[in-house]
Amino acid sequence: MDALKSIIMSPRSTKVSSTPDAVLKSASTVDDPLNGQDFSHHKQVDGLIHNELRGDATRCKVPNLLEHIFPDHALPVSVGEVYDALTAGPSPLYSAASGRWQGPNFLEAHQEVAVAELLESIAGTARRIWHENNEHAEPADKRPEPEYRRWSADFRHCSLPDATLGMDRKPDIVGLALPTVSWKSVRADVQIKCNAKLEGQIVEQLHDGALNVLSVQDTRHFHIGCGIGGESVWINYYDRSGCLRSRTANVHDEPLFFLRIVIGLSLADKIYLGYDPMVEEEIAGNRFVFVEGVKYQYVKTICHRPCIRGLATVCWLCRKVATGKHVVIKNSWKDRSRIYTEADLLRKARQAKVTGIPTVLGFEFVQHGGVRVSTAHIRQALLPKIQHTDTRELTRLVMTEYYDPLESYTSPSDFLSIVRDSVQTHKSLYDDAKILHADICDKNIVAYTDDSGKRRGALIDLNYAIDIEQERETASTGLKSAQTFFISAELLTDGQFIRHEYYHDLDSFLLVIIWVAMVYEGAEAKPRKFNVLESVAGDWMDKNKSKAGSYKQTVMGRKRPNADTFGNFLNNIIDPYFEKLKPCICDLREALYLRDSPTDHAGFIDILTKHINALDGSKASLSDDEEL
């Protein structure tokens, strides 16, 4: 008997980065028209972070983690020198005789200020020793002064600015690089409780701090947080593969362990705190990066997806120094188990003459010291006998096109035309290049103006794309983000049993149309005053994929002999500005959900064209010379 056939599927999970772009933007504004900050409440965010860090993504009691992160050569002054200075004199900060730190009582509540003062005292002593050593050093041995960082408990009762998702977060203690005072300048955070039994709460706060730092600082490879529960102290190390936690030490009994943490976080070079050594920062805020030996100057950040674990995509608009031409550089942490890079698939598509996709100008796996920047190194060094399922390597992709977002539409007709062009590109990818995009959502449909001045739609982001000519023996193991609103109901409920097909992506195009018509009320994406989570479509973004899929199927499908109430659903959620899109949405829904088999690309495009014609009052079909 033949072996039972099975399909190869990669894991997908709802994460912080699953939040739609419109909600992310709304949450960062004062008026927050979409109530995006509802997504930032602890219950919501903590659940999403849990999805990112659950299972073997988190490793506890990792041996020698602290010493690996802050080895002796990384510290500007030795732990022993600082210990000797702190234990000297009639009023030492640490009493070697009693084995106790002077200052805070770690077993009492509300010790944030006292602990911050202790950290400042230790850091100040270490800086003083460094200055003394450097002053007496030979000229060839003199070193640049360490960056000044200040430990502060000023935000224990008020929000630290620039949090991701507009989160209202009050970190107990932060190490700041002045003069900027925000999450963008946080080098490290310390979360404390007076009882070791409250460890779970401390860990949640550390997760929060890591999410904020890694989501607003676009040159950060990893983040280190320190937890103090009663008299116990440890560090959490967060990177794009998850979280590693050190052993726990008693702050009084092991002063050298505690000192290594404080000296490292206070004085070590930024590279040891996770900052990208391949990005050159010069005075006046200029930033430069090299890709394949070509120098580019940073202009601005286009997008930065919030997350701890995963691709952590950051896109920069840059200027090629040699020519002055603008390019887009996409930074992402590629899952090592995936066979192809996004650059491979884009080049394959170009060879198949697919248009409406980015043009690759350069690509590289980022290296430091001749070695790829990877989340594997620290795990292989400290946990060599454990197999790690999610290993990631930093890549940089240079593209020539700088697209406008989908939300740049100028009218309902223009919006549908952008979507139609994108579906045409999807069809060409599938038919001509044998590539299935597999990640259709609001951020991956974009617009541009062609040489004739006509507005066009395009597709970006092939990170999750599938080469359908490649027979896969095993699935990629890295966790993939699941933007539940835009994923076909069938994939959400039965994704482990069915293969991702082209019509699932067509379903996602329909869901994008519904989304835009639901959250905007005018041209160029004027946000609508609308509570997304409390709407009848709010359940489509449930953290539980199966529940989200079931809710969606209940609305989108028809359960005979019950009366079809889809019209009621549309009347409830569609903004009046998009009133005339309702017939189009109904036709697309019928073509995908209510027939014996779902429509193909041509049928989907025909429906869009029919309704574009109706909106324009003139024929708008794609002629041969207009095709993408």
C-alpha atoms as one frame of an Amber mdcrd trajectory, in Angstrom:
protein
   0.000   0.000   0.000   1.295   3.460  -0.914   2.165   5.774   1.901  -0.580
   8.223   2.776  -0.100  11.472   0.922   0.464  14.588   2.973   1.028  18.262
   2.262   3.946  20.428   3.304   2.866  23.476   5.283   4.878  26.026   7.261
   3.588  27.185  10.662   1.725  30.503  10.811   0.781  32.341  13.951  -0.960
  35.549  14.947   1.735  37.919  16.180   2.039  41.616  16.880   3.094  42.084
  13.254  -0.240  40.549  12.204  -1.915  43.877  12.974  -3.072  45.613   9.754
  -1.180  48.733   8.694  -4.193  51.027   9.067  -4.536  50.022  12.711  -0.816
  50.527  13.377  -0.973  54.028  11.910  -4.160  54.887  13.782  -2.695  53.746
  17.098   0.213  56.167  16.699  -2.047  59.228  16.317  -3.604  61.353  19.038
  -7.227  60.945  17.929  -6.800  57.239  16.982  -9.894  57.049  14.722  -9.829
  53.245  14.391  -9.340  52.676  18.119  -6.028  51.080  17.250  -4.857  51.442
  20.827  -7.375  48.755  21.728  -4.805  46.453  20.128  -2.159  47.706  22.564
  -3.916  46.742  25.792  -1.931  44.312  27.896  -4.358  41.436  27.385  -4.191
  41.798  23.611  -0.443  42.392  23.260   0.597  39.871  25.908  -1.342  37.178
  24.058   0.341  38.036  20.757   3.802  38.099  22.353   3.041  34.728  23.925
   2.347  33.367  20.445   5.759  34.609  19.305   7.751  33.286  22.263   5.944
  30.084  23.175   7.469  26.624  23.030  11.133  26.251  22.172  11.345  29.903
  21.113  12.132  30.581  24.789  15.004  28.833  26.561  15.547  29.250  30.295
  18.626  28.849  32.476  20.939  29.070  29.478  24.445  28.333  30.802  27.012
  31.143  30.561  24.592  33.450  28.732  25.721  36.552  30.622  29.411  35.792
  30.146  28.829  35.135  26.434  27.020  38.441  25.901  29.435  40.489  28.012
  32.811  38.717  27.923  35.714  40.394  29.683  37.057  41.937  26.474  33.685
  43.655  25.864  33.834  45.579  29.134  35.752  48.899  29.130  36.728  48.218
  32.751  37.062  44.897  34.506  34.471  43.589  36.915  37.242  43.065  39.469
  38.386  46.697  39.311  34.878  47.975  39.888  34.276  45.488  42.706  37.475
  46.584  44.455  36.454  50.247  44.185  32.933  49.612  45.467  34.121  47.620
  48.482  36.830  50.094  49.511  36.607  52.871  52.071  34.653  53.363  55.285
  31.239  53.449  53.549  31.449  50.935  50.712  28.549  50.562  48.288  28.942
  46.815  48.687  29.987  45.430  52.056  32.223  42.415  51.581  31.904  41.709
  55.301  28.120  41.453  55.363  27.733  40.473  51.713  25.076  43.143  51.104
  24.509  46.068  48.770  23.833  49.389  50.445  20.803  51.364  49.316  17.682
  49.589  48.081  15.842  46.934  50.036  15.048  44.492  47.267  12.394  42.808
  49.411  10.311  45.970  49.775   7.908  47.419  47.213   8.454  50.699  45.347
  12.240  50.459  45.169  12.539  51.612  41.543  14.206  54.935  42.390  16.590
  53.355  44.880  17.600  50.638  42.418  18.096  53.194  39.634  20.351  55.199
  41.977  22.338  52.037  42.744  22.783  51.346  39.029  23.892  54.954  38.478
  26.406  54.716  41.318  27.907  51.525  39.903  28.009  52.972  36.385  29.546
  56.208  37.674  32.285  54.310  39.470  33.005  52.266  36.349  33.206  55.427
  34.217  35.560  57.064  36.707  37.868  54.033  36.612  37.784  54.054  32.810
  38.795  57.725  32.711  41.658  57.101  35.133  42.897  54.111  33.131  42.590
  55.922  29.814  44.357  59.012  31.123  47.413  56.962  32.046  47.346  54.735
  28.965  49.927  54.942  26.205  48.733  56.998  23.213  48.311  53.878  21.082
  46.175  52.260  23.784  43.777  55.144  24.355  40.164  54.377  23.480  37.076
  56.472  22.602  34.985  57.369  25.601  32.046  55.005  26.183  28.613  56.331
  25.319  26.988  58.041  28.286  23.841  56.278  29.457  21.673  57.285  32.368
  19.574  54.949  34.483  16.169  56.449  35.206  13.038  55.441  37.103  11.222
  58.582  35.940   8.772  56.618  33.799   7.541  54.135  36.371   4.312  56.158
  36.690   4.104  57.780  33.248   4.405  56.528  29.696   7.738  56.593  27.928
   7.168  58.252  24.502   7.327  56.571  21.081   6.069  53.145  22.115   5.018
  50.850  19.299   1.276  50.505  18.649   0.768  53.618  20.769   1.187  51.409
  23.827   0.837  53.019  27.244   3.850  51.437  28.910   5.591  52.508  32.119
   8.952  50.717  32.436  10.325  50.465  35.960  13.863  51.529  35.006  15.439
  52.327  31.651  18.998  52.947  30.555  18.792  55.950  28.215  21.232  57.430
  25.736  20.664  61.141  26.283  19.558  63.686  25.201  16.680  61.767  23.549
  14.170  60.466  26.076  11.948  57.855  24.431  11.827  54.178  23.530  14.039
  55.105  20.571  16.918  55.853  22.944  16.463  52.952  25.383  19.624  50.862
  25.533  18.291  48.459  28.171  15.459  48.114  30.662  15.155  46.740  34.187
  11.876  45.420  35.579  11.615  44.768  39.306   9.251  43.274  41.867   9.822
  42.791  45.571   8.972  39.089  45.485  10.563  36.356  43.392   7.124  34.729
  43.175   6.089  37.608  40.884   8.557  36.410  38.288   5.784  35.905  35.714
   4.818  39.577  35.878   8.453  40.617  35.524   8.860  38.437  32.443   5.755
  39.958  30.837   7.179  43.442  31.451  10.518  42.403  29.963   8.710  41.027
  26.902   6.946  44.381  26.572  10.221  46.264  26.767  11.809  44.031  24.144
   8.845  44.478  21.808   9.071  48.252  22.088  12.824  48.472  21.612  12.973
  46.033  18.695   9.949  47.645  17.026  11.054  51.291  17.110  14.849  51.010
  16.759  15.505  49.993  13.180  19.184  49.035  13.524  18.748  46.712  16.487
  19.630  43.025  16.127  18.765  42.055  19.688  17.789  43.518  23.050  18.817
  42.719  26.618  16.539  43.245  29.596  17.265  42.672  33.279  14.769  41.192
  35.719  14.943  41.570  39.497  12.511  39.578  41.619  13.160  40.077  45.304
  16.886  39.426  45.638  17.072  37.350  42.448  18.511  38.840  39.267  18.812
  37.578  35.673  18.884  38.784  32.079  16.636  38.070  29.113  18.174  38.160
  25.633  15.701  38.756  22.784  16.443  38.310  19.109  14.500  37.409  15.970
  14.396  33.730  16.917  13.002  34.206  20.404  14.219  34.653  23.969  17.140
  33.244  25.934  17.175  33.607  29.700  20.199  33.358  31.954  20.416  31.518
  35.209  19.145  33.380  38.262  21.602  34.696  40.845  21.202  36.263  44.266
  22.064  39.942  43.906  23.866  40.002  47.285  25.520  36.589  47.216  26.890
  36.983  43.676  27.915  40.639  43.357  30.239  39.932  40.422  27.327  38.519
  38.403  25.280  41.629  39.132  28.229  43.910  38.351  28.812  42.255  34.978
  25.199  42.992  34.055  25.377  46.642  35.125  28.799  47.382  33.615  27.846
  45.723  30.344  24.531  47.517  29.997  26.019  50.844  31.117  29.370  51.018
  29.306  29.793  48.268  26.713  29.932  49.326  23.077  26.559  49.464  21.335
  27.424  46.389  19.281  27.184  44.313  22.477  23.695  45.720  23.053  22.534
  44.564  19.636  23.154  47.553  17.366  24.035  46.889  13.728  27.806  47.355
  13.286  27.417  47.499   9.500  25.428  50.738   9.605  27.728  53.733   9.860
  26.358  56.683  11.790  28.095  60.015  11.397  27.586  63.437  12.917  24.503
  65.470  11.993  22.423  62.307  11.965  23.766  60.928   8.679  23.601  57.170
   8.322  25.273  55.015   5.670  24.998  51.347   4.757  26.853  49.145   2.281
  25.192  46.399   0.233  27.411  44.331  -2.072  30.101  46.965  -1.580  27.891
  49.821  -2.777  27.444  52.765  -0.405  23.966  54.156   0.286  22.862  57.072
   2.445  19.803  56.626   4.605  16.957  59.064   3.894  14.038  57.800   5.984
  12.341  54.695   7.317   9.412  53.638   5.134   8.107  50.821   7.296   9.073
  48.918  10.429   6.956  45.898  11.321   6.481  45.513  15.105   7.586  42.157
  16.474  10.197  40.323  18.497  10.445  37.061  16.571  10.181  36.721  12.808
  11.156  38.589   9.650  11.133  41.956  11.463  11.009  43.737   8.119  12.400
  47.275   7.980  12.397  49.255   4.725  14.533  52.342   4.211  14.422  54.925
   1.476  18.088  55.509   0.628  20.197  57.427  -1.848  22.954  55.736  -3.807
  25.967  57.877  -2.972  27.677  57.398  -6.355  24.684  58.465  -8.473  22.267
  60.243  -6.147  19.445  57.944  -7.272  16.913  56.795  -4.707  16.440  53.117
  -3.889  14.582  51.075  -1.297  16.593  48.820   1.008  14.623  46.073   2.686
  16.091  44.511   5.825  14.604  41.195   6.892  15.600  38.170   8.923  15.290
  35.226   6.529  14.254  31.847   7.857  17.288  29.658   7.148  15.081  26.647
   6.372  13.492  28.388   3.364  15.076  27.273   0.096  14.806  30.543  -1.800
  15.356  34.146  -0.863  12.980  36.885  -1.936  15.667  38.086  -4.354  15.757
  34.632  -5.984  12.008  34.688  -6.591  11.955  38.279  -7.846  14.709  37.487
 -10.327  12.901  34.365 -11.478   9.754  36.427 -12.010  11.677  39.030 -14.018
  13.095  36.301 -16.240   9.507  35.209 -16.887   8.733  38.819 -17.914   6.403
  39.452 -14.983   5.808  43.170 -14.473   4.314  45.013 -11.525   6.949  43.682
  -9.120  10.118  45.271  -7.680  13.401  45.211  -9.608  16.355  43.738  -7.712
  19.391  46.006  -7.710  21.380  44.169  -5.065  21.088  41.519  -2.365  23.285
  40.126   0.369  23.350  38.159   3.564  24.729  40.705   6.018  28.117  39.731
   7.404  30.185  40.979  10.303  33.786  39.906  10.578  33.341  37.647   7.569
  30.519  35.699   9.235  26.816  35.926   8.465  24.748  37.779  11.045  22.566
  34.976  12.371  20.533  34.028  15.407  22.194  30.611  15.217  25.601  31.600
  16.588  24.637  32.258  20.193  22.437  29.154  20.330  25.060  26.873  18.816
  27.637  28.217  21.263  25.528  27.887  24.410  23.037  25.131  23.548  24.957
  22.909  21.112  22.952  19.745  21.781  19.557  21.323  21.144  18.009  21.529
  17.686  16.581  24.990  17.055  13.588  25.166  14.722  13.674  28.881  13.936
  17.070  30.138  12.807  17.286  33.476  11.032  19.880  35.378   9.032  19.843
  39.102   8.314  19.464  40.007   4.638  19.421  43.294   2.730  17.570  43.623
  -0.570  18.038  46.729  -2.728  15.183  47.598  -5.099  14.795  50.419  -7.596
  11.078  51.123  -7.144   9.638  53.277  -4.384   5.913  52.589  -4.449   2.970
  54.479  -3.035   0.845  52.549  -0.535  -2.512  51.124  -1.563  -4.114  53.857
   0.530  -2.952  56.469  -1.994  -6.029  55.741  -4.151  -7.843  58.851  -5.405
 -11.347  57.397  -5.859 -13.238  54.097  -5.501 -12.599  53.451  -9.190  -8.874
  54.132  -8.809  -8.807  51.811  -5.804 -10.401  48.940  -7.747  -8.061  49.591
 -10.678  -5.014  49.283  -8.401  -6.383  46.008  -7.045  -7.151  44.738 -10.562
  -3.611  45.452 -11.755  -2.272  43.627  -8.706  -4.449  40.606  -9.471  -3.091
  40.677 -13.042   0.445  40.663 -11.613  -0.532  37.783  -9.333  -1.843  35.874
 -12.368   1.397  36.426 -14.272   3.458  35.350 -11.266   1.401  32.169 -11.027
   1.061  31.310 -14.732   4.377  32.528 -16.129   6.856  32.326 -13.239   5.167
  29.474 -11.347   5.219  31.499  -8.135   2.323  31.795  -5.680   2.521  35.009
  -3.658   0.778  33.531  -0.578   0.750  36.757   1.473  -1.840  39.097  -0.028
  -2.726  41.847   2.451  -3.157  45.603   2.671   0.564  46.388   2.861   1.586
  44.185  -0.073  -0.659  45.802  -2.692   0.939  49.070  -3.790   0.576  51.736
  -6.471   2.778  53.669  -8.859   2.523  55.965 -11.881   3.813  54.494 -15.143
   5.692  56.327 -17.891   2.424  57.362 -19.556   1.184  58.960 -16.346  -1.339
  56.202 -15.658  -1.826  54.929 -12.115  -1.001  51.251 -11.731  -1.107  48.578
  -9.080   1.759  46.254  -8.150   2.687  43.537  -5.665   5.575  43.544  -3.215
   6.991  41.218  -0.549   7.695  37.693  -1.776   9.136  36.585   1.568   6.390
  33.974   1.990   5.971  33.200  -1.720   5.948  29.587  -2.903   7.847  28.292
  -5.930   5.249  25.808  -7.162   7.801  24.065  -9.407   9.874  23.126  -6.390
   8.946  19.803  -4.799   9.399  20.324  -1.079  10.284  17.389   1.118   9.993
  19.366   4.332   8.322  22.610   5.330  10.229  25.693   6.370  10.233  25.755
  10.149  10.426  29.467  10.930   7.270  31.008  12.333   5.295  33.000   9.755
   3.030  35.897  10.638  -0.677  35.304  10.056  -2.651  38.472   9.305  -5.935
  36.786  10.070  -8.208  39.421   8.538  -6.667  38.900   5.097  -6.257  35.115
   5.135  -8.861  32.880   3.527 -11.259  31.338   6.029 -10.394  27.872   4.733
  -6.691  28.336   5.447  -7.414  29.638   8.939  -9.617  26.719   9.928  -7.985
  23.883   7.960  -4.543  25.194   7.047  -2.776  22.106   8.360  -4.832  19.869
   6.072  -5.036  21.782   2.774  -2.512  23.243   0.387  -2.303  26.987  -0.206
  -3.830  27.512  -3.677  -4.206  30.492  -6.005  -7.874  30.978  -5.108  -6.946
  31.469  -1.464  -4.977  34.517  -2.599  -7.960  35.699  -4.667  -9.980  35.455
  -1.477  -7.365  37.659   0.205  -7.757  40.278  -2.544 -11.486  40.359  -1.780
 -10.768  40.725   1.927  -8.448  43.666   1.209 -11.288  45.373  -0.684 -13.615
  44.836   2.275 -10.974  46.113   4.696 -10.275  49.353   2.843 -13.989  50.037
   2.345 -14.506  49.441   6.062 -11.753  51.553   7.650 -11.510  54.591   5.334
 -14.065  57.252   4.483 -12.502  59.231   1.665  -9.788  59.575  -0.933  -6.153
  58.944   0.021  -7.175  56.840   2.984  -8.834  59.325   5.267  -9.333  57.191
   8.390 -12.894  56.572   9.427 -14.031  56.994  13.018 -14.701  53.321  13.503
 -13.973  50.821  16.268 -12.535  47.894  14.341 -12.403  45.366  17.164 -15.990
  46.005  18.221 -17.372  45.848  14.673 -19.092  42.755  13.266 -15.830  42.025
  11.437 -13.708  42.417  14.557 -13.771  38.684  15.225 -11.936  38.154  11.936
  -8.821  39.344  13.781  -9.130  36.946  16.704  -5.766  35.709  18.029  -7.086
  32.169  17.609  -6.781  31.415  13.883  -9.462  28.739  13.911 -11.963  31.044
  15.591 -11.148  33.872  13.177 -11.657  31.520  10.249 -14.948  30.200  11.593
 -16.306  33.703  12.147 -15.274  34.656   8.629 -16.766  31.540   7.040 -20.054
  32.163   8.828 -20.333  35.567   7.164 -18.812  34.852   3.764 -20.454  31.476
   3.148 -24.134  30.751   2.706 -25.764  28.047   4.787 -28.855  26.940   2.929
 -31.762  26.994   3.493 -31.071  29.986   5.749 -31.580  33.403   4.190 -28.395
  35.094   3.013 -27.594  38.003   5.334 -24.367  39.124   3.663 -26.044  42.361
   2.584 -26.773  43.167   6.220 -23.110  42.601   7.007 -21.987  45.025   4.291
 -24.534  47.645   5.333 -23.127  47.413   8.840 -19.454  47.918   7.995 -18.948
  49.614   4.596 -18.379  53.372   4.726 -20.743  55.493   2.575 -17.776  56.677
   0.493 -17.458  53.111  -0.807 -21.197  52.447  -1.093 -20.908  51.679  -4.816
 -18.396  48.894  -4.143 -21.010  46.709  -2.450 -22.218  45.098  -5.724 -18.600
  44.334  -6.656 -17.941  42.766  -3.249 -21.093  40.661  -3.573 -20.128  39.430
  -7.047 -16.610  38.516  -5.937 -17.942  36.755  -2.873 -20.342  34.727  -5.005
 -17.557  33.796  -7.433 -15.305  32.560  -4.632 -17.676  31.155  -2.019 -21.044
  30.264  -3.495 -20.167  28.311  -6.625 -19.250  24.649  -6.813 -15.644  25.684
  -7.512 -14.017  29.093  -6.997 -13.357  31.377  -9.938  -9.957  31.730 -11.594
  -7.880  34.863 -12.155  -9.636  35.755 -15.409 -13.076  35.549 -13.828 -11.951
  37.655 -10.866 -10.443  40.298 -13.171 -13.599  40.354 -15.321 -15.727  41.126
 -12.275 -13.414  43.945 -11.222 -13.396  45.362 -14.751 -17.188  45.294 -14.957
 -17.510  47.326 -11.795 -14.704  49.728 -12.710 -16.621  50.390 -15.939 -19.778
  51.020 -13.955 -17.975  53.444 -11.650 -16.254  55.270 -14.493 -19.224  55.246
 -16.798 -16.927  54.160 -19.587 -15.192  51.040 -20.814 -12.069  50.296 -18.775
 -11.078  46.805 -19.796  -7.429  45.879 -20.039  -6.288  46.133 -23.656  -3.199
  44.330 -24.883  -1.016  47.414 -24.655  -2.223  48.163 -21.126  -1.527  44.756
 -19.652   1.068  44.604 -16.935
